mmCIF file of C-alpha atoms in Angstrom:
data_model
loop_
_atom_site.group_PDB
_atom_site.id
_atom_site.type_symbol
_atom_site.label_atom_id
_atom_site.label_comp_id
_atom_site.label_asym_id
_atom_site.label_seq_id
_atom_site.Cartn_x
_atom_site.Cartn_y
_atom_site.Cartn_z
ATOM 1 C CA LYS A 1 -41.803 49.286 102.582
ATOM 2 C CA HIS A 2 -40.660 48.442 99.109
ATOM 3 C CA GLY A 3 -42.617 45.500 97.740
ATOM 4 C CA SER A 4 -45.409 45.765 100.291
ATOM 5 C CA SER A 5 -48.940 45.109 99.068
ATOM 6 C CA ARG A 6 -50.408 47.603 101.540
ATOM 7 C CA VAL A 7 -51.838 50.709 99.851
ATOM 8 C CA SER A 8 -51.378 54.022 101.599
ATOM 9 C CA ALA A 9 -54.265 56.484 101.831
ATOM 10 C CA SER A 10 -51.931 59.386 101.055
ATOM 11 C CA PRO A 11 -49.051 59.609 98.602
ATOM 12 C CA VAL A 12 -45.682 58.782 100.097
ATOM 13 C CA LEU A 13 -42.142 59.463 99.075
ATOM 14 C CA LEU A 14 -39.463 56.840 99.423
ATOM 15 C CA CYS A 15 -36.277 58.356 100.689
ATOM 16 C CA THR A 16 -33.095 57.457 102.438
ATOM 17 C CA CYS A 17 -33.411 58.132 106.148
ATOM 18 C CA PRO A 18 -30.616 60.420 107.276
ATOM 19 C CA GLN A 19 -30.521 58.768 110.707
ATOM 20 C CA ARG A 20 -30.302 55.176 109.423
ATOM 21 C CA THR A 21 -27.819 54.407 106.707
ATOM 22 C CA ASN A 22 -29.069 52.253 103.819
ATOM 23 C CA GLU A 23 -32.678 52.070 105.072
ATOM 24 C CA LEU A 24 -35.749 53.390 103.299
ATOM 25 C CA CYS A 25 -38.467 55.322 105.035
ATOM 26 C CA THR A 26 -41.748 56.782 103.904
ATOM 27 C CA MET A 27 -42.759 60.384 104.328
ATOM 28 C CA PRO A 28 -46.071 61.993 103.385
ATOM 29 C CA VAL A 29 -45.805 64.196 100.298
ATOM 30 C CA ARG A 30 -46.678 67.777 101.190
ATOM 31 C CA ALA A 31 -45.746 69.489 97.938
ATOM 32 C CA VAL A 32 -44.387 68.804 94.492
ATOM 33 C CA PHE A 33 -42.386 71.449 92.676
ATOM 34 C CA PHE A 34 -41.892 71.493 88.937
ATOM 35 C CA ASP A 35 -38.961 73.493 87.612
ATOM 36 C CA LEU A 36 -40.228 74.662 84.228
ATOM 37 C CA ASP A 37 -37.568 77.196 83.198
ATOM 38 C CA ASP A 38 -35.194 75.297 80.912
ATOM 39 C CA THR A 39 -35.780 72.077 82.837
ATOM 40 C CA LEU A 40 -39.188 70.763 81.819
ATOM 41 C CA VAL A 41 -39.842 73.523 79.284
ATOM 42 C CA SER A 42 -37.184 75.026 77.048
ATOM 43 C CA THR A 43 -37.624 78.734 77.737
ATOM 44 C CA SER A 44 -34.303 80.299 76.692
ATOM 45 C CA ALA A 45 -35.447 81.021 73.133
ATOM 46 C CA HIS A 46 -38.642 82.587 74.476
ATOM 47 C CA ASP A 47 -36.599 84.723 76.881
ATOM 48 C CA ARG A 48 -34.513 86.017 73.962
ATOM 49 C CA SER A 49 -37.679 86.930 72.023
ATOM 50 C CA ALA A 50 -39.140 88.658 75.083
ATOM 51 C CA PHE A 51 -35.954 90.654 75.680
ATOM 52 C CA ARG A 52 -35.921 91.717 71.996
ATOM 53 C CA ALA A 53 -39.509 92.949 72.439
ATOM 54 C CA CYS A 54 -38.387 94.961 75.484
ATOM 55 C CA VAL A 55 -35.528 96.490 73.465
ATOM 56 C CA GLN A 56 -38.088 97.538 70.831
ATOM 57 C CA LEU A 57 -40.442 98.922 73.478
ATOM 58 C CA ILE A 58 -37.773 101.023 75.173
ATOM 59 C CA GLY A 59 -36.786 102.362 71.736
ATOM 60 C CA LEU A 60 -40.353 103.554 71.244
ATOM 61 C CA ARG A 61 -40.856 104.875 74.763
ATOM 62 C CA ARG A 62 -37.419 106.398 75.324
ATOM 63 C CA PRO A 63 -35.997 107.188 71.883
ATOM 64 C CA GLY A 64 -32.218 107.158 71.902
ATOM 65 C CA SER A 65 -32.038 104.767 74.868
ATOM 66 C CA ASP A 66 -29.697 101.802 74.626
ATOM 67 C CA GLY A 67 -32.122 98.881 74.823
ATOM 68 C CA GLU A 68 -29.349 96.293 74.918
ATOM 69 C CA ALA A 69 -27.750 98.068 77.889
ATOM 70 C CA LEU A 70 -31.153 98.140 79.602
ATOM 71 C CA VAL A 71 -31.643 94.393 79.131
ATOM 72 C CA ALA A 72 -28.106 93.722 80.396
ATOM 73 C CA ALA A 73 -28.774 95.882 83.471
ATOM 74 C CA TYR A 74 -32.121 94.131 84.057
ATOM 75 C CA ARG A 75 -30.470 90.722 83.826
ATOM 76 C CA ARG A 76 -27.891 91.797 86.413
ATOM 77 C CA GLN A 77 -30.698 92.941 88.721
ATOM 78 C CA LEU A 78 -32.578 89.682 88.098
ATOM 79 C CA SER A 79 -29.536 87.543 88.888
ATOM 80 C CA LYS A 80 -29.130 89.328 92.246
ATOM 81 C CA ALA A 81 -32.758 88.948 93.364
ATOM 82 C CA PRO A 82 -35.162 87.180 90.964
ATOM 83 C CA TRP A 83 -38.017 87.486 93.468
ATOM 84 C CA ASP A 84 -38.792 89.353 96.656
ATOM 85 C CA PRO A 85 -36.680 87.705 99.363
ATOM 86 C CA GLU A 86 -39.397 88.498 101.917
ATOM 87 C CA ASP A 87 -42.127 87.091 99.643
ATOM 88 C CA ARG A 88 -44.316 90.193 100.043
ATOM 89 C CA VAL A 89 -44.302 91.540 96.485
ATOM 90 C CA PRO A 90 -45.919 89.543 93.645
ATOM 91 C CA ILE A 91 -43.334 88.385 91.125
ATOM 92 C CA SER A 92 -44.532 90.566 88.223
ATOM 93 C CA ASP A 93 -44.498 93.646 90.464
ATOM 94 C CA TRP A 94 -41.062 92.693 91.788
ATOM 95 C CA ARG A 95 -39.675 92.290 88.295
ATOM 96 C CA ALA A 96 -41.237 95.595 87.221
ATOM 97 C CA GLN A 97 -39.193 97.137 90.048
ATOM 98 C CA LEU A 98 -36.099 95.424 88.622
ATOM 99 C CA TRP A 99 -36.780 97.126 85.277
ATOM 100 C CA VAL A 100 -36.955 100.470 87.125
ATOM 101 C CA ALA A 101 -33.624 99.711 88.818
ATOM 102 C CA ALA A 102 -32.182 98.821 85.401
ATOM 103 C CA LEU A 103 -33.489 102.098 83.956
ATOM 104 C CA ASP A 104 -31.794 103.910 86.829
ATOM 105 C CA GLU A 105 -28.566 101.968 86.280
ATOM 106 C CA ILE A 106 -28.337 103.123 82.658
ATOM 107 C CA GLY A 107 -29.388 106.681 83.539
ATOM 108 C CA GLN A 108 -32.880 106.495 82.040
ATOM 109 C CA ALA A 109 -35.075 106.474 85.154
ATOM 110 C CA THR A 110 -35.636 110.218 84.967
ATOM 111 C CA ALA A 111 -35.595 110.634 81.174
ATOM 112 C CA ALA A 112 -38.821 111.680 79.506
ATOM 113 C CA ALA A 113 -40.850 108.786 78.146
ATOM 114 C CA VAL A 114 -43.006 109.037 75.068
ATOM 115 C CA GLU A 115 -46.627 107.939 75.436
ATOM 116 C CA PRO A 116 -47.671 105.061 73.177
ATOM 117 C CA PRO A 117 -49.632 106.386 70.165
ATOM 118 C CA SER A 118 -52.859 104.822 71.442
ATOM 119 C CA LEU A 119 -52.596 106.827 74.668
ATOM 120 C CA VAL A 120 -51.452 110.153 73.269
ATOM 121 C CA ALA A 121 -54.908 111.100 72.017
ATOM 122 C CA SER A 122 -56.641 110.077 75.230
ATOM 123 C CA THR A 123 -54.297 111.556 77.828
ATOM 124 C CA SER A 124 -52.595 114.816 78.529
ATOM 125 C CA SER A 125 -48.994 115.215 77.465
ATOM 126 C CA ARG A 126 -47.665 113.575 80.607
ATOM 127 C CA CYS A 127 -44.735 111.174 80.360
ATOM 128 C CA ALA A 128 -44.786 107.700 81.814
ATOM 129 C CA SER A 129 -43.142 107.451 85.205
ATOM 130 C CA PRO A 130 -40.305 104.974 85.719
ATOM 131 C CA ALA A 131 -42.706 102.725 87.677
ATOM 132 C CA GLU A 132 -45.225 102.770 84.810
ATOM 133 C CA LEU A 133 -42.518 102.040 82.274
ATOM 134 C CA GLY A 134 -41.128 99.240 84.442
ATOM 135 C CA ALA A 135 -44.580 97.668 84.661
ATOM 136 C CA GLU A 136 -45.036 98.050 80.909
ATOM 137 C CA LEU A 137 -41.671 96.403 80.215
ATOM 138 C CA GLN A 138 -42.483 93.482 82.527
ATOM 139 C CA HIS A 139 -45.931 93.055 80.989
ATOM 140 C CA ARG A 140 -44.392 93.013 77.501
ATOM 141 C CA PHE A 141 -41.747 90.501 78.589
ATOM 142 C CA ASP A 142 -44.364 88.175 80.111
ATOM 143 C CA GLU A 143 -46.700 88.533 77.134
ATOM 144 C CA VAL A 144 -44.062 87.676 74.517
ATOM 145 C CA ARG A 145 -42.432 84.932 76.581
ATOM 146 C CA LEU A 146 -45.663 83.117 77.396
ATOM 147 C CA ARG A 147 -47.028 83.500 73.876
ATOM 148 C CA GLY A 148 -44.035 81.518 72.612
ATOM 149 C CA VAL A 149 -44.463 78.563 74.965
ATOM 150 C CA ALA A 150 -46.562 75.705 73.599
ATOM 151 C CA TRP A 151 -49.143 74.865 76.260
ATOM 152 C CA GLY A 152 -51.240 71.733 76.383
ATOM 153 C CA GLU A 153 -54.983 71.803 75.981
ATOM 154 C CA GLY A 154 -56.549 73.973 78.648
ATOM 155 C CA GLY A 155 -53.257 75.770 79.362
ATOM 156 C CA LEU A 156 -52.579 79.468 78.978
#
């Protein structure tokens, strides 16, 4: 109860009981969620930087591709299903699949990809598959986005 001097052994949440109007009840806290994206942490600017990096990457890997169209297609895919609705696929893998769907949407899923210069010397002349390119795009997005966020001591 509000104002009680009794200390609870576990954290409690004061809430309005749905069954009793205007009464407070206590419930044990089972989880706390923090919404970081543009709520606790301003991430929009970092998203823009990460998308620009993806536009640059697709320009290197698929010369002549419309990077802006790819990002627009990815954002449409992301708005439909930002994570696996069945919670079976890790988020980075899921979003790599969204990049592949975006490549398909703009007609680039089957286009030949150019190997990055660092890989050309060490591999045969194979082209990256859409799945590999999707994973590379997601990795680049995550890398640039997280690099821009200021983390506290001990953070990423």
